[in-house]
Coordinates of C-alpha atoms in Angstrom, one line a residue:
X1 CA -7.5 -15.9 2.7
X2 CA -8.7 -12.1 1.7
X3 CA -12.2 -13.4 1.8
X4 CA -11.8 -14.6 5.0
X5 CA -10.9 -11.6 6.4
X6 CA -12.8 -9.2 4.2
X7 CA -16.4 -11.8 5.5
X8 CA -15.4 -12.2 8.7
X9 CA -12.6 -9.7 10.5
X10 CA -8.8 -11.0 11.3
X11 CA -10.6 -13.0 14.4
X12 CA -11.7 -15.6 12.0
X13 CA -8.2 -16.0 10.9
X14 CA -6.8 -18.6 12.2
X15 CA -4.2 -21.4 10.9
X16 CA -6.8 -24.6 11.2
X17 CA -9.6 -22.1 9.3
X18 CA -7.0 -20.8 6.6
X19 CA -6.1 -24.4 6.2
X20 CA -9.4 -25.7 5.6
X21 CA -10.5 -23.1 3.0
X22 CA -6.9 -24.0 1.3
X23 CA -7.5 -28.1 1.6
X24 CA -4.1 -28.5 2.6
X25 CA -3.3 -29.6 6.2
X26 CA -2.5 -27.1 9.5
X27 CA 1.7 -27.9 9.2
X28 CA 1.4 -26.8 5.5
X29 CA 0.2 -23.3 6.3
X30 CA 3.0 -22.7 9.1
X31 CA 5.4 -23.8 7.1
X32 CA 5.1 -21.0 4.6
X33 CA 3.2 -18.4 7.0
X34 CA 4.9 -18.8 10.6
X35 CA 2.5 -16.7 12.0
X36 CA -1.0 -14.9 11.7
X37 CA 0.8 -11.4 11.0
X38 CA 2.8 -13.8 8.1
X39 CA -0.2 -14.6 6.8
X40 CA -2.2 -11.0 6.7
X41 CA 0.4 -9.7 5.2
X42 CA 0.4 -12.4 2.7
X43 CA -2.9 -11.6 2.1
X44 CA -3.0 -7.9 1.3
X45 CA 0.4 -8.1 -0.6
X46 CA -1.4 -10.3 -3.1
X47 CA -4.1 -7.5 -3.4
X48 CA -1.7 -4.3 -2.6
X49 CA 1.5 -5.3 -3.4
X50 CA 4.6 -4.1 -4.8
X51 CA 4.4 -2.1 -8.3
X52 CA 6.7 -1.8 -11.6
X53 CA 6.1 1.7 -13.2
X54 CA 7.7 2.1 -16.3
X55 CA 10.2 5.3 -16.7
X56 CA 7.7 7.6 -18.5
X57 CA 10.3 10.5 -18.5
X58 CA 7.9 12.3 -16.0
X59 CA 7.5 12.1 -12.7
X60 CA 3.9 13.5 -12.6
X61 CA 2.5 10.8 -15.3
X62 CA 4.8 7.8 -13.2
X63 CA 3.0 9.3 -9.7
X64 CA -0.6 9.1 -11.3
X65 CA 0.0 5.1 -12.4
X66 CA 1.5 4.7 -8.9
X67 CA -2.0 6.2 -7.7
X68 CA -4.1 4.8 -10.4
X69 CA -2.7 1.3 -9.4
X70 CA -3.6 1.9 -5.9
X71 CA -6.8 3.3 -6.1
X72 CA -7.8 0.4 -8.3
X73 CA -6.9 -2.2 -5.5
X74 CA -8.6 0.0 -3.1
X75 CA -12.2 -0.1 -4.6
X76 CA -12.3 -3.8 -4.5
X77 CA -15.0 -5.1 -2.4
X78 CA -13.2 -5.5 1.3
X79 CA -9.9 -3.8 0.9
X80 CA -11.0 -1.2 3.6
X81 CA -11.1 -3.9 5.7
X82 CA -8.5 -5.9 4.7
X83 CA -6.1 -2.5 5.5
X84 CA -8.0 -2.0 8.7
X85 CA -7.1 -5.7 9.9
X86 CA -3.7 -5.3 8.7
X87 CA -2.5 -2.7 10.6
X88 CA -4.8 -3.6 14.0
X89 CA -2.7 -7.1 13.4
X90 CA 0.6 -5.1 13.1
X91 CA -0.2 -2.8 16.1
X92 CA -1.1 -6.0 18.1
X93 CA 2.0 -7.7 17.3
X94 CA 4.1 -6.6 19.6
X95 CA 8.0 -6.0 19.6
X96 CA 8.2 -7.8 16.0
X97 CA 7.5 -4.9 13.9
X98 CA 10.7 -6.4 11.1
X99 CA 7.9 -8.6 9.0
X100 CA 4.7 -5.5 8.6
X101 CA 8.2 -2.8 8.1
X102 CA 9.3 -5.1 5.2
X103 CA 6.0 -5.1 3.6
X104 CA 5.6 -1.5 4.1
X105 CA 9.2 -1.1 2.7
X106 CA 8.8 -3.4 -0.6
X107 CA 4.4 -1.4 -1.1
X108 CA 6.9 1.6 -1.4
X109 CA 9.7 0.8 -3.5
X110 CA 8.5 1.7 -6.4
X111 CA 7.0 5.1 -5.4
X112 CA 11.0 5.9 -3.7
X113 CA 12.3 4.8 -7.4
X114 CA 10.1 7.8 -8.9
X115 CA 11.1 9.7 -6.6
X116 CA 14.8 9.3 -7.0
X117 CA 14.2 9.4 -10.7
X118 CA 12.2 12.8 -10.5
X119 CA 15.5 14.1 -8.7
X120 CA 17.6 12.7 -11.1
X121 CA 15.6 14.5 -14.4
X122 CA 15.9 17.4 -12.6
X123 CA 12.0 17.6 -11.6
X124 CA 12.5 16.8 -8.1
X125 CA 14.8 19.2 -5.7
X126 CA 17.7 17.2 -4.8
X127 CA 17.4 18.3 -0.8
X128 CA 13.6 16.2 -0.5
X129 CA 13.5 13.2 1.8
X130 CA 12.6 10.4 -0.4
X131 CA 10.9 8.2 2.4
X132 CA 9.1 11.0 3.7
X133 CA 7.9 12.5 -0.3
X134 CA 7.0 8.4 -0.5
X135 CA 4.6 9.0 2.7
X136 CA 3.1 12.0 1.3
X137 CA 2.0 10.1 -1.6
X138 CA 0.9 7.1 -0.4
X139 CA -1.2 8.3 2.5
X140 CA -3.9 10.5 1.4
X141 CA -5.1 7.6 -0.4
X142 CA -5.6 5.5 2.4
X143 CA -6.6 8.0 5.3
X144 CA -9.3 9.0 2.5
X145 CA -10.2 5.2 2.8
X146 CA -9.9 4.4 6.4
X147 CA -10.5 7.6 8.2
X148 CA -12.6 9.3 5.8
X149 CA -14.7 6.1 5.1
X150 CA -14.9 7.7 1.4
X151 CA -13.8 6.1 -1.4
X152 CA -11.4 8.0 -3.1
X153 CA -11.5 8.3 -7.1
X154 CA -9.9 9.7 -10.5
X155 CA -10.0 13.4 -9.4
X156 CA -8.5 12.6 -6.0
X157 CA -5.8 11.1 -7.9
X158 CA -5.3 13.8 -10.1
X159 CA -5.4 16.6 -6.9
X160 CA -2.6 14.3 -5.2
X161 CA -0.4 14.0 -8.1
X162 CA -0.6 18.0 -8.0
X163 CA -0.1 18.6 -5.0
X164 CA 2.8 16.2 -4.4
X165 CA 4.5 17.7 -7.7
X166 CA 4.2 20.9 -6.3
X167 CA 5.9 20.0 -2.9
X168 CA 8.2 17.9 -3.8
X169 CA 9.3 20.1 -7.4
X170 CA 11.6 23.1 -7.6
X171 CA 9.6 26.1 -7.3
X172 CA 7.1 27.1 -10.0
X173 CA 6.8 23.2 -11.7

């Protein structure tokens, strides 16, 4: 499915073609993906999916593994495109927003769980809005990707983590 749209765009996704590269039968894939959104989303979260980051009893080294782990899926070959076609899919999809907001929600688990921890330790003031400190990390990675066309790397990483430390810590961390 993830070579099918990274080859040939979210176009060429359809149920009889995803069924064909899968050798199993039209009914089959409806079944477990009731729609083409379903199934795009199936298809990134097995490339950028939920993460487990161990508590490392600091909330700068769990942020860099958070990042680290991204930045790996996002230099595979096609994963530009693949988060291109996912949100063009999402925007496309009307009213039904409730299936793309739950992926969203579980991609950023684990980056809220820092987060809360960091606060918890002491590391993170207690006033910061989790969801939106979760936004701040996540998306410089990606708008690097998608907007920027450049892939990001190691030292990008390393500037994020420092710069989200700095705006989401007490003052002078």
């Amino acid at each position: 499915m993830i070579d099918l749209v990274t080859e040939q765009g979210v176009k060429a996704v359809t149920m009889d073609a995803v069924a064909a590269r899968a050798g199993v039968s039209k009914p089959a894939i409806y079944r477990r993906w009731p729609s083409k959104q379903a199934l795009i989303i199936a298809a990134a979260e097995t490339r950028i999916g939920p993460l487990s980051v161990p508590d490392l009893g600091d909330v700068r080294a769990e942020l860099r593994e958070v990042l680290t782990a991204r930045l790996a899926a996002y230099r595979l070959p096609g994963t530009a495109r693949l988060l291109t076609e996912l949100m063009a899919t999402a925007a496309e999809a009307g009213g039904d927003r409730a299936e793309y907001v739950d992926y969203t929600e579980r991609l950023m688990a684990e980056t809220r769980r820092i987060l809360q921890r960091g606060i918890a330790r002491g590391e993170v003031r207690p006033d910061i809005d989790i969801r939106s400190a979760a936004t701040l990390v996540a998306a410089p990675l990606v708008y690097r990707l998608l907007a920027e066309r450049e892939l990001p790397n190691e030292r990008f990483v390393e500037d994020m983590v420092d710069l989200v430390v700095r705006a989401v810590g007490h003052p002078g961390t």
